CSV table of C-alpha atoms and ligand atoms in Angstrom, one decimal:
chain,number,residue,atom,x,y,z
A,1,MET,CA,-12.8,-24.4,-5.7
A,2,VAL,CA,-12.3,-21.2,-7.8
A,3,TYR,CA,-8.7,-22.3,-8.9
A,4,GLU,CA,-7.2,-26.0,-9.3
A,5,THR,CA,-4.0,-25.1,-9.2
A,6,ILE,CA,-1.4,-21.7,-8.5
A,7,GLU,CA,-0.7,-21.2,-11.9
A,8,ASP,CA,-4.7,-20.8,-12.2
A,9,ALA,CA,-4.9,-18.7,-9.6
A,10,VAL,CA,-1.6,-16.6,-10.4
A,11,GLU,CA,-3.2,-15.8,-13.9
A,12,GLY,CA,-6.7,-15.0,-12.1
A,13,ALA,CA,-4.9,-12.5,-9.8
A,14,LYS,CA,-3.4,-10.7,-13.2
A,15,ASN,CA,-7.0,-10.8,-14.6
A,16,VAL,CA,-8.4,-9.1,-11.9
A,17,LEU,CA,-5.8,-6.3,-12.0
A,18,GLU,CA,-6.3,-6.1,-15.7
A,19,GLY,CA,-10.4,-5.6,-15.5
A,20,ASN,CA,-9.6,-3.4,-12.6
A,21,TRP,CA,-6.9,-1.0,-14.6
A,22,THR,CA,-8.6,2.5,-15.7
A,23,GLY,CA,-5.5,3.3,-18.5
A,24,HIS,CA,-3.3,4.5,-15.4
A,25,SER,CA,-4.9,3.4,-12.3
A,26,THR,CA,-6.4,0.2,-10.7
A,27,VAL,CA,-9.6,0.9,-8.8
A,28,PRO,CA,-10.2,-1.7,-5.8
A,29,ALA,CA,-13.5,-3.2,-6.9
A,30,TRP,CA,-16.3,-1.9,-9.9
A,31,GLY,CA,-19.5,-1.3,-8.2
A,32,LEU,CA,-18.7,-0.8,-4.7
A,33,TYR,CA,-15.6,1.2,-5.5
A,34,PRO,CA,-15.1,2.9,-8.6
A,35,HIS,CA,-12.5,5.4,-8.2
A,36,GLN,CA,-8.8,5.7,-7.0
A,37,TRP,CA,-7.9,5.0,-3.2
A,38,ALA,CA,-4.6,5.6,-1.8
A,39,TRP,CA,-3.9,3.1,0.2
A,40,ASP,CA,-5.5,0.6,-2.4
A,41,SER,CA,-3.3,2.0,-4.8
A,42,GLY,CA,-0.1,1.5,-3.0
A,43,LEU,CA,-0.7,-1.9,-2.6
A,44,THR,CA,-1.9,-3.0,-5.5
A,45,ALA,CA,1.3,-1.2,-6.9
A,46,ILE,CA,3.2,-3.7,-4.7
A,47,GLY,CA,1.6,-6.6,-6.8
A,48,TYR,CA,2.4,-4.8,-10.2
A,49,ALA,CA,5.9,-4.0,-8.9
A,50,HIS,CA,6.9,-8.0,-10.0
A,51,TYR,CA,5.7,-7.8,-13.4
A,52,ASP,CA,4.9,-5.1,-14.4
A,53,GLN,CA,7.0,-2.1,-13.3
A,54,GLY,CA,5.3,0.5,-16.0
A,55,LYS,CA,1.7,-0.1,-14.3
A,56,ALA,CA,3.7,-0.2,-10.4
A,57,GLU,CA,4.8,3.5,-11.1
A,58,SER,CA,1.8,4.6,-12.9
A,59,GLU,CA,-0.4,3.6,-10.1
A,60,LEU,CA,1.6,5.6,-7.8
A,61,LEU,CA,2.4,8.8,-9.8
A,62,SER,CA,-1.0,9.0,-11.1
A,63,LEU,CA,-2.3,8.9,-7.5
A,64,PHE,CA,0.4,11.2,-6.4
A,65,ARG,CA,-1.3,13.9,-9.0
A,66,GLY,CA,-4.4,14.5,-6.0
A,67,GLN,CA,-1.5,15.4,-3.6
A,68,TRP,CA,-2.4,18.7,-2.3
A,69,LYS,CA,0.0,21.7,-1.8
A,70,ASN,CA,0.6,21.2,1.8
A,71,GLY,CA,1.4,17.8,1.3
A,72,MET,CA,-1.4,16.0,2.2
A,73,LEU,CA,-2.6,12.6,-0.3
A,74,PRO,CA,-6.0,12.4,-0.1
A,75,HIS,CA,-7.9,9.1,0.5
A,76,MET,CA,-9.5,9.5,-2.7
A,77,LEU,CA,-9.0,10.9,-6.2
A,78,PHE,CA,-12.5,11.3,-7.8
A,79,SER,CA,-13.0,9.6,-11.7
A,80,LYS,CA,-15.8,11.8,-13.8
A,81,GLU,CA,-17.2,8.9,-15.1
A,82,CYS,CA,-18.9,7.7,-11.9
A,83,PRO,CA,-20.7,10.8,-10.4
A,84,ASP,CA,-23.1,9.2,-8.7
A,85,TYR,CA,-21.0,8.1,-5.8
A,86,PHE,CA,-21.5,9.1,-2.3
A,87,PRO,CA,-19.7,11.0,-1.0
A,88,GLY,CA,-18.2,12.4,-4.1
A,89,ALA,CA,-16.8,15.5,-5.5
A,90,SER,CA,-19.2,17.8,-5.4
A,91,TYR,CA,-20.2,16.8,-2.0
A,92,TRP,CA,-16.0,17.2,-0.4
A,93,GLU,CA,-16.0,21.2,-2.1
A,94,VAL,CA,-12.3,20.2,-1.0
A,95,ARG,CA,-12.0,24.2,-3.2
A,96,ARG,CA,-12.8,25.7,-0.2
A,97,SER,CA,-9.0,24.8,0.9
A,98,PRO,CA,-6.1,26.8,-1.0
A,99,ASN,CA,-4.6,24.0,-0.2
A,100,ALA,CA,-6.6,21.5,-3.0
A,101,PRO,CA,-5.7,20.7,-6.4
A,102,ARG,CA,-7.5,22.7,-9.1
A,103,ASP,CA,-7.7,20.1,-11.6
A,104,ILE,CA,-8.5,17.3,-10.0
A,105,ASP,CA,-11.2,15.8,-7.6
A,106,THR,CA,-10.3,14.3,-4.0
A,107,THR,CA,-11.7,14.0,-0.8
A,108,GLY,CA,-9.9,15.9,2.2
A,109,CYS,CA,-8.7,13.1,4.5
A,110,VAL,CA,-5.9,11.1,4.1
A,111,GLN,CA,-5.6,6.6,4.1
A,112,PRO,CA,-2.1,4.8,5.3
A,113,PRO,CA,0.8,6.2,4.3
A,114,VAL,CA,2.2,2.6,2.3
A,115,HIS,CA,3.4,4.7,-0.6
A,116,ALA,CA,6.7,4.9,0.3
A,117,ILE,CA,6.6,1.4,1.1
A,118,ALA,CA,5.2,0.4,-2.3
A,119,SER,CA,7.9,2.6,-4.4
A,120,TYR,CA,11.1,0.9,-2.5
A,121,GLU,CA,9.7,-2.3,-3.6
A,122,ILE,CA,8.8,-1.1,-7.1
A,123,PHE,CA,13.0,-0.3,-7.1
A,124,LYS,CA,13.9,-3.6,-5.0
A,125,ASP,CA,11.6,-6.1,-7.5
A,126,SER,CA,13.0,-4.2,-10.9
A,127,LYS,CA,15.0,-5.7,-13.7
A,128,ASP,CA,15.9,-2.4,-14.9
A,129,THR,CA,17.7,-0.5,-12.0
A,130,ASP,CA,18.0,3.0,-13.8
A,131,ARG,CA,14.4,3.1,-14.5
A,132,ALA,CA,13.7,2.1,-11.5
A,133,ARG,CA,15.9,4.7,-10.0
A,134,ARG,CA,14.4,7.5,-12.1
A,135,PHE,CA,11.0,6.7,-10.8
A,136,LEU,CA,12.6,7.1,-7.3
A,137,ARG,CA,14.0,10.3,-7.8
A,138,LYS,CA,10.7,11.5,-9.2
A,139,ILE,CA,8.7,10.5,-6.6
A,140,TYR,CA,11.3,11.3,-3.9
A,141,PRO,CA,10.1,14.9,-3.0
A,142,SER,CA,6.3,13.9,-3.4
A,143,LEU,CA,6.8,10.8,-0.8
A,144,CYS,CA,8.8,13.6,1.6
A,145,ALA,CA,6.3,16.1,1.3
A,146,TRP,CA,3.9,13.5,2.1
A,147,HIS,CA,5.3,12.8,5.4
A,148,ASP,CA,6.7,16.1,6.2
A,149,TYR,CA,2.7,17.3,6.3
A,150,LEU,CA,1.7,14.0,8.6
A,151,TYR,CA,4.2,15.2,10.6
A,152,ARG,CA,3.9,18.6,11.1
A,153,GLU,CA,0.2,18.8,10.8
A,154,ARG,CA,-0.8,15.6,12.3
A,155,ASP,CA,1.7,15.8,15.3
A,156,PRO,CA,0.7,18.9,17.7
A,157,ASP,CA,2.7,17.1,20.4
A,158,ARG,CA,5.8,16.3,18.5
A,159,ASP,CA,5.9,12.8,20.0
A,160,GLY,CA,6.0,11.4,16.3
A,161,MET,CA,3.0,9.6,16.8
A,162,ILE,CA,0.5,11.4,14.0
A,163,TYR,CA,-3.2,11.3,15.1
A,164,ILE,CA,-6.2,10.4,12.4
A,165,ARG,CA,-9.3,12.3,12.5
A,166,HIS,CA,-12.1,10.0,10.8
A,167,PRO,CA,-12.8,6.1,10.7
A,168,TRP,CA,-12.1,6.7,6.9
A,169,GLU,CA,-8.4,7.6,7.6
A,170,SER,CA,-7.7,4.0,9.7
A,171,GLY,CA,-8.5,2.5,6.7
A,172,ARG,CA,-10.8,-0.2,8.9
A,173,ASP,CA,-13.5,2.0,8.8
A,174,ASN,CA,-16.3,0.3,11.4
A,175,SER,CA,-14.0,-1.6,13.6
A,176,PRO,CA,-15.5,-1.7,17.0
A,177,VAL,CA,-12.7,0.2,18.1
A,178,TRP,CA,-14.3,3.3,16.9
A,179,ASP,CA,-17.5,2.5,18.6
A,180,GLU,CA,-17.2,4.6,21.5
A,181,VAL,CA,-15.4,7.6,20.0
A,182,LEU,CA,-18.3,7.7,17.3
A,183,ALA,CA,-20.7,8.1,19.8
A,184,ARG,CA,-19.4,11.2,21.5
A,185,PRO,CA,-20.8,13.8,18.9
A,186,GLN,CA,-24.1,14.7,19.9
A,187,PHE,CA,-26.0,15.8,16.6
A,188,ASP,CA,-29.6,16.1,15.2
A,189,ARG,CA,-30.1,14.5,11.8
A,190,ASP,CA,-30.8,17.8,10.4
A,191,GLU,CA,-27.1,19.4,11.3
A,192,ILE,CA,-26.3,17.4,8.0
A,193,PRO,CA,-27.3,17.3,4.6
A,194,ILE,CA,-29.8,14.7,3.7
A,195,TYR,CA,-28.3,12.1,1.4
A,196,THR,CA,-28.8,9.0,-0.3
A,197,ARG,CA,-25.7,6.1,0.8
A,198,THR,CA,-24.6,4.3,-2.6
A,199,ASP,CA,-22.4,1.8,-1.0
A,200,SER,CA,-25.7,-0.1,0.6
A,201,ASP,CA,-29.2,0.4,0.8
A,202,ASP,CA,-29.2,-2.6,3.7
A,203,TRP,CA,-26.0,-2.5,5.5
A,204,LYS,CA,-27.1,-5.3,7.4
A,205,ARG,CA,-27.2,-7.8,4.3
A,206,ASP,CA,-24.2,-6.4,2.9
A,207,GLY,CA,-22.3,-6.1,6.0
A,208,ARG,CA,-21.4,-2.6,5.8
A,209,PRO,CA,-21.1,0.2,8.8
A,210,ASN,CA,-24.7,0.7,9.7
A,211,ASP,CA,-26.6,4.7,9.5
A,212,ARG,CA,-25.9,6.1,13.0
A,213,HIS,CA,-21.9,5.2,12.1
A,214,TYR,CA,-22.4,6.5,8.2
A,215,ASP,CA,-24.0,9.9,9.8
A,216,THR,CA,-21.5,10.7,12.0
A,217,TYR,CA,-18.8,9.8,9.3
A,218,ILE,CA,-20.8,12.6,7.5
A,219,TYR,CA,-21.1,14.6,10.4
A,220,LEU,CA,-17.5,14.8,10.8
A,221,CYS,CA,-17.0,15.7,7.2
A,222,GLU,CA,-19.0,18.7,7.7
A,223,LEU,CA,-16.7,19.6,10.2
A,224,PHE,CA,-13.9,19.4,7.9
A,225,LYS,CA,-15.9,22.0,5.6
A,226,LYS,CA,-16.9,24.2,7.8
A,227,ALA,CA,-13.2,24.8,8.9
A,228,ASP,CA,-12.3,24.8,5.0
A,229,TYR,CA,-10.0,22.1,5.9
A,230,ASP,CA,-7.7,24.0,8.0
A,231,GLU,CA,-5.7,21.8,10.1
A,232,GLU,CA,-5.2,23.9,13.2
A,233,GLU,CA,-9.0,24.8,12.9
A,234,ILE,CA,-9.9,20.9,12.5
A,235,ARG,CA,-8.0,20.0,15.6
A,236,GLU,CA,-9.8,22.2,17.7
A,237,ASN,CA,-13.3,20.7,17.0
A,238,CYS,CA,-13.0,17.6,16.1
A,239,PRO,CA,-14.2,14.8,18.7
A,240,PHE,CA,-12.6,12.3,16.4
A,241,LEU,CA,-8.9,12.5,16.9
A,242,VAL,CA,-7.0,9.0,17.2
A,243,GLN,CA,-3.3,8.1,17.6
A,244,ASP,CA,-3.7,4.6,15.9
A,245,LEU,CA,-1.7,1.4,15.5
A,246,LEU,CA,-1.7,0.3,12.0
A,247,PHE,CA,-1.4,4.3,10.7
A,248,ASN,CA,1.6,4.9,12.9
A,249,SER,CA,3.1,1.5,12.2
A,250,ILE,CA,3.1,1.6,8.0
A,251,LEU,CA,4.3,5.2,8.6
A,252,VAL,CA,7.2,3.8,10.7
A,253,ARG,CA,8.0,1.2,8.0
A,254,SER,CA,7.3,3.8,5.4
A,255,GLY,CA,9.8,6.0,7.2
A,256,ARG,CA,12.7,3.7,7.3
A,257,CYS,CA,12.0,2.7,3.1
A,258,LEU,CA,12.2,6.4,2.6
A,259,ALA,CA,15.7,6.4,4.2
A,260,GLU,CA,16.6,3.5,2.0
A,261,ILE,CA,15.0,5.9,-1.4
A,262,ALA,CA,17.2,8.6,-0.1
A,263,ARG,CA,20.5,6.5,0.0
A,264,ALA,CA,19.5,4.9,-3.0
A,265,ILE,CA,19.6,7.9,-4.8
A,266,GLY,CA,22.3,9.7,-3.0
A,267,ALA,CA,20.0,12.1,-0.7
A,268,ASP,CA,20.2,12.1,3.0
A,269,PRO,CA,18.8,9.8,4.9
A,270,ARG,CA,19.0,10.9,8.4
A,271,GLN,CA,15.7,12.6,9.0
A,272,HIS,CA,13.8,9.4,8.0
A,273,ASP,CA,15.2,7.5,10.6
A,274,GLU,CA,15.4,10.2,12.8
A,275,ARG,CA,11.6,10.3,12.6
A,276,ALA,CA,10.8,6.8,12.7
A,277,ASP,CA,13.2,6.2,15.7
A,278,LEU,CA,11.2,8.8,17.5
A,279,THR,CA,7.9,7.1,16.4
A,280,VAL,CA,8.9,3.7,17.6
A,281,PHE,CA,10.3,5.1,20.9
A,282,SER,CA,6.8,6.9,21.7
A,283,MET,CA,4.8,3.8,21.1
A,284,ARG,CA,6.5,1.7,22.8
A,285,ASP,CA,6.1,3.8,25.6
A,286,ARG,CA,2.9,5.3,25.5
A,287,LEU,CA,0.6,2.3,23.5
A,288,TRP,CA,2.1,-0.6,24.8
A,289,SER,CA,-0.6,-2.2,27.4
A,290,ASP,CA,0.9,-4.6,29.7
A,291,SER,CA,-2.0,-6.1,31.4
A,292,LYS,CA,-3.4,-7.1,27.7
A,293,GLY,CA,-0.5,-8.0,25.8
A,294,ILE,CA,-0.9,-5.7,23.2
A,295,PHE,CA,-0.7,-2.2,21.9
A,296,LEU,CA,-3.6,0.3,21.8
A,297,PRO,CA,-4.9,3.4,20.5
A,298,TYR,CA,-4.8,6.8,22.0
A,299,ASP,CA,-8.0,8.9,22.3
A,300,ARG,CA,-6.4,12.2,22.1
A,301,VAL,CA,-9.9,14.1,23.4
A,302,ASP,CA,-10.5,11.8,25.8
A,303,GLY,CA,-6.5,11.2,26.8
A,304,LYS,CA,-7.3,7.8,27.2
A,305,MET,CA,-6.2,4.0,25.5
A,306,LEU,CA,-8.9,2.6,23.4
A,307,ASP,CA,-9.0,-1.0,25.0
A,308,HIS,CA,-10.2,-3.5,22.3
A,309,HIS,CA,-8.5,-6.2,21.0
A,310,GLU,CA,-8.3,-5.4,17.8
A,311,VAL,CA,-6.2,-6.4,14.6
A,312,GLY,CA,-4.7,-3.1,14.6
A,313,GLY,CA,-3.0,-4.1,17.9
A,314,PHE,CA,-0.6,-6.4,16.4
A,315,SER,CA,0.4,-3.9,13.1
A,316,PRO,CA,3.3,-2.6,15.3
A,317,LEU,CA,5.1,-5.9,14.6
A,318,TYR,CA,5.0,-4.4,10.8
A,319,GLY,CA,7.0,-1.1,12.3
A,320,ASP,CA,9.4,-3.0,14.2
A,321,VAL,CA,8.1,-1.2,17.2
A,322,PRO,CA,7.5,-4.3,19.6
A,323,THR,CA,10.5,-5.4,22.0
A,324,PRO,CA,11.3,-9.1,21.6
A,325,GLU,CA,9.2,-9.7,24.8
A,326,GLN,CA,6.6,-7.5,23.7
A,327,ALA,CA,6.3,-9.4,20.3
A,328,LYS,CA,6.7,-12.6,22.2
A,329,ARG,CA,2.9,-11.4,24.5
A,330,MET,CA,1.5,-10.5,21.1
A,331,CYS,CA,2.0,-13.7,19.3
A,332,ASP,CA,0.9,-15.7,21.6
A,333,LEU,CA,-2.4,-13.5,21.9
A,334,LEU,CA,-2.6,-13.9,18.1
A,335,HIS,CA,-2.1,-17.3,18.1
A,336,SER,CA,-5.3,-17.9,20.1
A,337,LYS,CA,-8.6,-18.4,20.1
A,338,TYR,CA,-9.5,-14.6,19.9
A,339,PHE,CA,-8.0,-14.1,16.8
A,340,CYS,CA,-7.3,-17.4,15.1
A,341,PRO,CA,-9.1,-21.0,15.0
A,342,VAL,CA,-7.7,-23.1,17.5
A,343,ASP,CA,-4.6,-25.2,16.7
A,344,CYS,CA,-5.0,-24.0,12.7
A,345,ASP,CA,-6.1,-27.1,11.8
A,346,ASP,CA,-8.3,-25.4,9.2
A,347,CYS,CA,-7.0,-21.9,9.6
A,348,PHE,CA,-8.7,-18.7,8.2
A,349,ALA,CA,-5.7,-16.2,9.2
A,350,ILE,CA,-6.3,-13.5,11.6
A,351,THR,CA,-9.8,-11.9,12.1
A,352,SER,CA,-10.1,-8.3,12.2
A,353,TYR,CA,-11.6,-8.3,15.7
A,354,SER,CA,-11.2,-10.6,18.8
A,355,ARG,CA,-13.7,-13.5,18.4
A,356,SER,CA,-14.7,-13.8,22.3
A,357,ASP,CA,-16.0,-9.7,22.3
A,358,VAL,CA,-19.3,-9.3,22.3
A,359,ASP,CA,-18.8,-6.7,19.4
A,360,TYR,CA,-17.3,-9.5,17.0
A,361,ASP,CA,-19.6,-10.1,14.6
A,362,PRO,CA,-18.2,-12.2,11.4
A,363,LEU,CA,-20.3,-11.2,8.7
A,364,ASN,CA,-19.7,-7.3,9.3
A,365,TYR,CA,-16.8,-5.5,7.5
A,366,TRP,CA,-14.3,-4.7,9.6
A,367,ARG,CA,-16.2,-6.2,13.0
A,368,GLY,CA,-14.6,-9.8,12.5
A,369,PRO,CA,-14.0,-10.8,9.0
A,370,VAL,CA,-10.8,-11.6,7.5
A,371,TRP,CA,-8.6,-9.6,5.3
A,372,ILE,CA,-5.9,-10.3,3.1
A,373,ASN,CA,-4.2,-6.9,3.5
A,374,ILE,CA,-4.2,-6.8,6.7
A,375,ASN,CA,-2.9,-10.7,7.2
A,376,TRP,CA,-0.2,-9.7,5.0
A,377,ILE,CA,0.8,-6.7,7.0
A,378,ILE,CA,1.1,-9.2,10.0
A,379,ALA,CA,2.5,-11.6,8.2
A,380,ARG,CA,5.5,-9.3,7.1
A,381,GLY,CA,5.9,-8.4,10.6
A,382,LEU,CA,6.1,-12.2,12.0
A,383,ARG,CA,8.8,-12.6,9.3
A,384,GLY,CA,10.7,-9.5,11.0
A,385,TYR,CA,11.0,-10.8,14.4
A,386,GLY,CA,11.3,-14.6,13.3
A,387,TYR,CA,8.2,-16.0,14.1
A,388,HIS,CA,8.4,-18.2,10.9
A,389,ASP,CA,6.0,-20.6,11.8
A,390,HIS,CA,3.5,-18.2,12.6
A,391,GLU,CA,4.0,-16.1,9.3
A,392,ARG,CA,3.1,-19.2,7.1
A,393,TRP,CA,-0.1,-20.1,8.3
A,394,ILE,CA,-1.1,-16.7,7.8
A,395,VAL,CA,0.6,-16.8,4.2
A,396,LYS,CA,-1.4,-20.5,3.7
A,397,SER,CA,-4.5,-18.5,4.2
A,398,ILE,CA,-3.5,-16.0,2.0
A,399,ARG,CA,-3.2,-18.7,-0.7
A,400,ASP,CA,-5.8,-20.7,0.2
A,401,LEU,CA,-9.2,-18.6,0.3
A,402,PRO,CA,-8.9,-16.7,-3.1
A,403,MET,CA,-8.2,-20.3,-4.3
A,404,LYS,CA,-11.1,-21.2,-2.9
A,405,ASN,CA,-13.6,-18.6,-3.6
A,406,GLY,CA,-12.0,-16.2,-6.0
A,407,PHE,CA,-9.9,-12.8,-4.9
A,408,ARG,CA,-13.1,-10.9,-2.7
A,409,GLU,CA,-12.6,-7.8,-0.7
A,410,ARG,CA,-12.9,-9.8,2.7
A,411,TYR,CA,-14.1,-13.5,3.9
A,412,HIS,CA,-15.9,-15.0,6.7
A,413,ALA,CA,-13.5,-15.6,9.9
A,414,GLU,CA,-15.0,-19.1,10.9
A,415,THR,CA,-16.1,-20.3,7.3
A,416,GLY,CA,-13.6,-18.2,4.8
A,417,GLU,CA,-17.4,-17.8,2.8
A,418,PRO,CA,-16.3,-14.8,0.6
A,419,GLN,CA,-18.1,-11.5,1.5
A,420,GLY,CA,-17.8,-7.7,-0.1
A,421,GLY,CA,-16.4,-7.0,-3.3
A,422,VAL,CA,-15.8,-8.9,-6.1
A,423,ASN,CA,-12.3,-9.2,-7.9
A,424,PHE,CA,-10.9,-7.1,-5.1
A,425,SER,CA,-7.5,-5.6,-6.5
A,426,TRP,CA,-5.2,-5.7,-3.1
A,427,SER,CA,-6.2,-9.2,-2.9
A,428,ALA,CA,-5.1,-10.2,-6.0
A,429,ALA,CA,-1.9,-8.3,-5.9
A,430,LEU,CA,-0.7,-9.1,-2.6
A,431,PHE,CA,-1.6,-13.0,-2.9
A,432,LEU,CA,0.8,-12.3,-6.5
A,433,ASP,CA,3.6,-10.4,-4.1
A,434,CYS,CA,3.4,-13.6,-1.5
A,435,TYR,CA,3.7,-16.1,-4.8
A,436,TYR,CA,6.2,-14.1,-6.8
A,437,GLU,CA,8.3,-13.9,-3.2
A,438,GLY,CA,8.7,-17.8,-3.3
A,439,LEU,CA,6.5,-17.7,0.2
A,440,PHE,CA,4.1,-20.4,-1.2
A,441,ASN,CA,6.9,-22.8,-2.0
A,442,GLU,CA,7.6,-23.0,1.8
A,443,LEU,CA,4.0,-24.3,2.8
A,444,GLU,CA,4.7,-28.2,3.1
A,445,ASP,CA,6.2,-28.9,6.4
A,446,LEU,CA,2.9,-26.8,8.2
A,447,HIS,CA,2.3,-28.3,12.0
A,448,PRO,CA,0.0,-27.0,14.1
A,449,ILE,CA,1.5,-24.4,16.4
A,450,LYS,CA,1.0,-25.5,20.3
A,451,GLN,CA,-0.7,-22.3,21.8
A,452,SER,CA,1.0,-21.2,24.6
A,453,PHE,CA,-1.6,-18.9,25.7
A,454,SER,CA,-4.6,-20.4,27.4
A,455,GLY,CA,-6.8,-17.0,27.5
B,501,2M8,C1,-13.3,0.5,2.6
B,501,2M8,O1,-13.5,2.7,3.1
B,501,2M8,C2,-14.5,3.0,1.7
B,501,2M8,C3,-14.6,4.4,2.5
B,501,2M8,O2,-13.1,4.7,2.2
B,501,2M8,C4,-15.8,2.8,1.9
B,501,2M8,O3,-16.2,1.8,3.1
B,501,2M8,O4,-16.6,2.7,1.4
B,501,2M8,C5,-11.9,0.2,3.6
B,501,2M8,O5,-12.2,-1.0,3.6
B,501,2M8,C6,-10.6,0.8,3.4
B,501,2M8,O6,-10.0,0.7,4.0
B,501,2M8,C7,-10.7,0.8,1.8
B,501,2M8,O7,-9.3,1.5,1.0
B,501,2M8,C8,-11.6,1.1,0.9
B,501,2M8,C9,-11.7,0.7,-0.7
B,501,2M8,O8,-11.3,-0.5,-0.7
B,501,2M8,O9,-13.0,0.9,1.0
C-alpha cells in the first residue's frame, strides 16, 4: 500500500498537484508531459475547485490564453522551459494561421471540451459565490467562443455532431478503434520529416503507440500545416474525420453546463440547450448500434460506423444521451466479462478496450489499461441514470487503485499494476473530487452485482 488511510491519500493527492503546479497551471506529469494539456487542465481544475478556488480559476484562465481568434482551444500550450519535447512549438508552426495567438505557442488541434463543466464545478463548489460569479462572467465569453468554433467549423452537416481530425483530439490516442482509419493514408516515410520521439524510445516496453501510428500522427499534422490550419481545406483532404462519442458526449454535458452558467450570470441559455438537444438527438438517431448494445463512432470519410467494443461507447451516459432502455443495455455490457472482471470481486473498474477482443492489450496505453478519468466520467454518467451500485464499484476502484499504487497515469486492467506517468494530475484531482463529494463514504455495503449479460 502506498497510502494506509484515506487522509494520507488525500494529502498525497494534494502533494501531487502541488508538485505539478507551475505557478499558473498544472502539468499532467513531469517527464512525459511537461506542458499544459487542455482536457487535463479542465479535469484538474475540478479537483482544485474543492479546496483552492484560486488555483482552479487560474488553471482555466491560463489555458484560455492559448485560445485562437476563431475560438479554437488548442490541445496544448507549450512552456518555453522544455523546448526538447516532440512535436513541440517549432514543429507545429501554428502562425501559418492568422488565428493563432502571437505571444504563446500552441498546437493546432483540440481535445475533449470539458472546460464549461469545470467552470461550472468551480462555481458550485465555491464558498465565495460572488467571487465565483465574477469568474464565470470572465470566462463565459471564451467558453462561448470555444463551443461556437466547434459547432461552426467541426459540424459541416449541421447535425450537432462535431468531428475530430486526429487521434490526439479524442484523448484516447492509440485506441484500437482508430486502427483502420489510421491505416488509410498510404505514404512513404520521406513524405514526413525525420523526427525523434521524445515520449519513448521503446514503445513496447513503455506501452506507448507504435512507430507506424506515430508516423501517421505526424502525417496528419503535416496535412494541417500544409493547409495553414484552414479548417475547410483540412476537411477536404484529411483521411481522419470521425464523429467521436466521448468528444460529443462531453460537448453535450458542457453545453448543459454552459446553459447553467448563462443562467447564473443572467445571460441567455437557450442556444446552449438547443445545441445540446440537437447533438443528443443525432447521436441517439445515428450512432446507436442495436446489435451491439452500445454507441459507435462514425467515420465520415468512409461513411460507416467504427464497429468496436471500446470504452468511448459508454461515454454517452455522461451526456445523458441514451434512452433508459439503451442505458440498461449499455449497463449490462459494461458489467460483463468484456469490460469488468466477473462479479466485481476484485474490481479494477472499466478497461479502455474490450477484454475479449484480439486487439485488447492490458499493457498498452489506450488499448486496455484502466484510466481514472474515463472511469470517473462513466461513474458520473451511471449516477445520472440511477445505476448507483455500478457507480459505486467504479468509485471503489478510483479510491483503491491509487491508494495501493499511487496516483499513476493508468493501471493494468487485470492486476491493477501501475503504468505510465508517475504523480499524475488528473488521477489525483478526480480522486479528490470523489473524496470531497463524499462518494468514498458510500462504499461500505457493496455486494457483487449479478451479471445479467451472458455475452
Ligand atoms: C496523452 O496524449 C499525449 C498527446 O497529446 C501523448 O500521448 O503524448 C493522452 O492520454 C491524452 O488524453 C492526455 O491528455 C495527454 C496528457 O496527459 O497524454
